[in-house]
Coordinates of C-alpha atoms and ligand atoms in Angstrom, one line a residue:
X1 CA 58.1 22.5 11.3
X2 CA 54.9 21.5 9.3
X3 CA 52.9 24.5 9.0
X4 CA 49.9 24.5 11.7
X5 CA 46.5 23.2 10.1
X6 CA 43.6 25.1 11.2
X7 CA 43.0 22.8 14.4
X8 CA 40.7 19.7 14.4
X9 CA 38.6 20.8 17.4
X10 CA 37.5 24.0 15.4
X11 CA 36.5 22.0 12.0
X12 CA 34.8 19.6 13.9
X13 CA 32.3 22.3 16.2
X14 CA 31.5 23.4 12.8
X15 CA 30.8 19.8 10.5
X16 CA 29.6 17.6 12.9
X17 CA 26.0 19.8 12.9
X18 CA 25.9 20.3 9.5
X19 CA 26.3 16.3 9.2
X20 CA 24.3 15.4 11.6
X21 CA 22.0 17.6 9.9
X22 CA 21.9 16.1 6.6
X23 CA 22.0 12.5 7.8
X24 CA 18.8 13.3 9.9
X25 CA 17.3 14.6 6.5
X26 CA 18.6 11.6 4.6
X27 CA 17.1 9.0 7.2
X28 CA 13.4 10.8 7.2
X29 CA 13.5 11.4 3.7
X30 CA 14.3 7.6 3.1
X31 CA 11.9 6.5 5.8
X32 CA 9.2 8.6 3.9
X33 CA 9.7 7.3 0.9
X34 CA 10.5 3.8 2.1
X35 CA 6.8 4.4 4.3
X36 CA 4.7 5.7 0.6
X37 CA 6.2 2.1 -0.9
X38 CA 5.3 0.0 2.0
X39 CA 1.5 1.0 1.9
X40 CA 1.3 0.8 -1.6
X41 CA 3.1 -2.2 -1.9
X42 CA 0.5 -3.6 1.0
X43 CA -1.9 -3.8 -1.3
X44 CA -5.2 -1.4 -1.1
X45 CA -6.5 -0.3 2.3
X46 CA -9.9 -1.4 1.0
X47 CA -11.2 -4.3 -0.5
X48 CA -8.4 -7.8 -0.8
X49 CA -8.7 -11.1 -1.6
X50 CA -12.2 -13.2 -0.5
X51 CA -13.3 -16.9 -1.6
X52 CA -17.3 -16.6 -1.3
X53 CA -20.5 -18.6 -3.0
X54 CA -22.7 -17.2 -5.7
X55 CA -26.0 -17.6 -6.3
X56 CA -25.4 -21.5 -7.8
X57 CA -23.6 -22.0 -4.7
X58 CA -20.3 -21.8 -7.1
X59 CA -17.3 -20.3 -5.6
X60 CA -16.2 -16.7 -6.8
X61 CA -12.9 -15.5 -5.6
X62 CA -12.0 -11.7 -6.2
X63 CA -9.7 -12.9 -9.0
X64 CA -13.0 -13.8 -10.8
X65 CA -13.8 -10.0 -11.3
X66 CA -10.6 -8.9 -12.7
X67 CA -10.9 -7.1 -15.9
X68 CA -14.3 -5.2 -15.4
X69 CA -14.9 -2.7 -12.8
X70 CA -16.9 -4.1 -9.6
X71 CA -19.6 -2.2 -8.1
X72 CA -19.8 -3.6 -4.2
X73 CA -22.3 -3.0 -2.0
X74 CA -22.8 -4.7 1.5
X75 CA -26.4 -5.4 2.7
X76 CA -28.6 -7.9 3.4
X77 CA -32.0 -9.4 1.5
X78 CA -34.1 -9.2 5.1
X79 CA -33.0 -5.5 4.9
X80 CA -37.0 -3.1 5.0
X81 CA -35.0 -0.5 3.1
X82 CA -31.6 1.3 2.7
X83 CA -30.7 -2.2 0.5
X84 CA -33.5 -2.5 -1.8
X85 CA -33.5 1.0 -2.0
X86 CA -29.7 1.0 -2.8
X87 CA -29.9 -1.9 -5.4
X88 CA -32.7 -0.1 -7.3
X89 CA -30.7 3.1 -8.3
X90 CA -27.6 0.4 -8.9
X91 CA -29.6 -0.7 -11.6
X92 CA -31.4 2.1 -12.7
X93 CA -27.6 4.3 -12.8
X94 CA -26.6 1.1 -15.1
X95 CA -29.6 1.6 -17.3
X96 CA -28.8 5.2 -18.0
X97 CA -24.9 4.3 -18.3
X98 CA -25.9 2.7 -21.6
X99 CA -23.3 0.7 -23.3
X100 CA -20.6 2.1 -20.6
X101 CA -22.5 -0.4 -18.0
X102 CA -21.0 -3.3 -20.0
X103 CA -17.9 -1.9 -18.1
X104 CA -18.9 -2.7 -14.3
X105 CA -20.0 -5.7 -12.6
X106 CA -22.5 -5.0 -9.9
X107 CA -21.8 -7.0 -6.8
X108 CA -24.3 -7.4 -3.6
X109 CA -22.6 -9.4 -0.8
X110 CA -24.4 -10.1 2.2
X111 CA -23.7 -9.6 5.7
X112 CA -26.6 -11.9 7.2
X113 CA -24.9 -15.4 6.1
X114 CA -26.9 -17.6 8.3
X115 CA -30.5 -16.3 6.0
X116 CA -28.9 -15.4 2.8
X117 CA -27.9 -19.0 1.4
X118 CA -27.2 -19.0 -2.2
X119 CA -30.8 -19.9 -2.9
X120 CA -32.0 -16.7 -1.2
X121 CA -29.8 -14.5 -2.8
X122 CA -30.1 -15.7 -6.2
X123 CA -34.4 -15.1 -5.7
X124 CA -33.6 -12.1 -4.5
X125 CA -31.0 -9.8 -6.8
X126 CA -33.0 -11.7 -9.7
X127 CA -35.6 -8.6 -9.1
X128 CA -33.2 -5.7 -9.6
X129 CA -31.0 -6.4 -12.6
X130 CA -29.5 -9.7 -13.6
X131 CA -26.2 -8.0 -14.0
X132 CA -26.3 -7.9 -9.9
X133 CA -23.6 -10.8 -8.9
X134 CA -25.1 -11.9 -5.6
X135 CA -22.2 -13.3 -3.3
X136 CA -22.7 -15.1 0.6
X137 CA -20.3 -17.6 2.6
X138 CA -19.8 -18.4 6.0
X139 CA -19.9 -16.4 8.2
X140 CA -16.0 -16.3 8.9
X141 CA -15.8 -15.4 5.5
X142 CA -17.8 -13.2 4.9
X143 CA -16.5 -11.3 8.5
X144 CA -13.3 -11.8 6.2
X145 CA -14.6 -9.3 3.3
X146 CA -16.3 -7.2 5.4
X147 CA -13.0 -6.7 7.5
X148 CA -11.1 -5.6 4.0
X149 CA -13.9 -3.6 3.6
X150 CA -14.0 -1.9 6.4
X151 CA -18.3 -2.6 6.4
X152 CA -19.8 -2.4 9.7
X153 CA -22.1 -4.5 10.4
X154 CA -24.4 -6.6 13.8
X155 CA -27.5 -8.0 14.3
X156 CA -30.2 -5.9 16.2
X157 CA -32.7 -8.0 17.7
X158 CA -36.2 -7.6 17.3
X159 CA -38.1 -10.2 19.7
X160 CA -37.3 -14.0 21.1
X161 CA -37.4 -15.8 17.9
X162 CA -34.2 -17.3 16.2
X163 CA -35.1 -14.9 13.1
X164 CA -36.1 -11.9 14.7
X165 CA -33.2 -9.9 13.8
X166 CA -32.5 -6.8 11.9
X167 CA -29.3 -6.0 10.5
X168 CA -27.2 -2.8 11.4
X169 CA -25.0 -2.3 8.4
X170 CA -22.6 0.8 6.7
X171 CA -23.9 1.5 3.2
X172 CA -21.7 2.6 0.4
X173 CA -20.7 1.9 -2.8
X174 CA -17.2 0.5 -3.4
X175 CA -15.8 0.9 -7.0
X176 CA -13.3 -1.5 -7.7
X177 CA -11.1 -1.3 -10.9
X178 CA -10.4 -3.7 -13.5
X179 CA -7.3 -4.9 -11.5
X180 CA -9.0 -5.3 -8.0
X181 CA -7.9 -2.3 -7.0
X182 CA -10.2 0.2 -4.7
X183 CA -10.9 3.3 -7.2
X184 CA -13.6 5.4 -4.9
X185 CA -16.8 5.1 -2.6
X186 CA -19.6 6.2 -4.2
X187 CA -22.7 7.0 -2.3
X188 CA -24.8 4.7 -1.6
X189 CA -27.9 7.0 -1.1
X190 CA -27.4 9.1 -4.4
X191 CA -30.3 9.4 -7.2
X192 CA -29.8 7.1 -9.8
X193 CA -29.2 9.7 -12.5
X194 CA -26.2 11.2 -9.9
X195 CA -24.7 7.6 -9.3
X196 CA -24.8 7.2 -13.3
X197 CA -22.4 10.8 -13.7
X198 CA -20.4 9.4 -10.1
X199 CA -19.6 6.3 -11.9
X200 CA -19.4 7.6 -15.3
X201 CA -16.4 10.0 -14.5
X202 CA -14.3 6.9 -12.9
X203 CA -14.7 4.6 -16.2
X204 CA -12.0 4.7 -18.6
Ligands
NI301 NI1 -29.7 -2.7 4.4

């Protein structure tokens, strides 16, 4: 007679938990992991690809401002006061950034497409900082970059004319590194001497 092996039935009440137990934690630890990778291989969650005009009317495509960092703000030139405001402590923070400003590529892309034409927007950034890259479209592009974005942005009529429109719009600073890649907001409403140390702390 063989001798008796300690029966099946018992083993298995005892494994089949401890199994089940570690294949659970096998299948959430890969999904985790497998989860991270997916969003990171997606790209950022901010910012992506765009085709848009400069100020010449030229076409600038986000590949254009790889190898500096980008400074991107959203706004529009009709704007009474959050963008001019905005755009003047861009370039003042610059100015006190020295020769680290060489290092970032200020970039103001409008979200009023059908009054910003190249033309406008050229006039316009010309009296912050020439550094300022102005950038417009059409307006499904430029609903394009603001989706990547994530800007907010719609019109907020102010009487019966074609023109009379204001321009609701989110207003921060997005810093993009060297590779395209979304590196912080920055606020949009900061002095110019606390924009200068916010930016100076992400530059390599
Ligand atoms: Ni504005």
């Amino acid at each position: 007679m063989p001798e008796p092996s300690p029966s099946p039935d018992a083993r298995g009440k005892f494994l089949l938990p401890v199994v089940g137990l570690l294949v659970l934690a096998l299948l959430v630890g890969a999904g985790a992991t497998m989860w991270l990778g997916g969003s990171l291989a997606d790209g950022p969650a901010v910012g992506g690809s765009f085709s848009l005009l400069d100020g010449d009317g030229k076409r600038v495509t986000d590949r254009d401002l790889r190898g500096k960092y980008a400074l991107v703000y959203f706004g529009y030139t009709f704007c009474p006061d959050v963008c001019p405001t905005t755009l003047n402590q861009v370039s003042e923070a610059l100015d006190r950034l020295g020769t680290k400003a060489g290092q970032v590529r200020p970039v103001f892309i409008t979200i009023d497409p059908a009054r910003d034409t190249p033309a406008v927007m050229k006039q316009y950034v010309s009296a912050f900082t020439p550094r300022l890259l102005p950038l417009t479209g059409s307006d499904a592009e430029i609903a394009d970059v603001a989706r990547k974005f994530r800007v907010y942005y719609a019109p907020h009529r102010t009487g019966d004319q074609p023109g009379d429109y204001t321009m609701d719009h989110s207003s921060v600073l997005y810093l993009m590194g060297p590779e395209g890649k979304f590196l912080a907001p920055l606020r949009a409403d900061a002095p110019a001497r606390e924009l200068a140390e916010n930016l100076s702390k992400q530059l390599k």
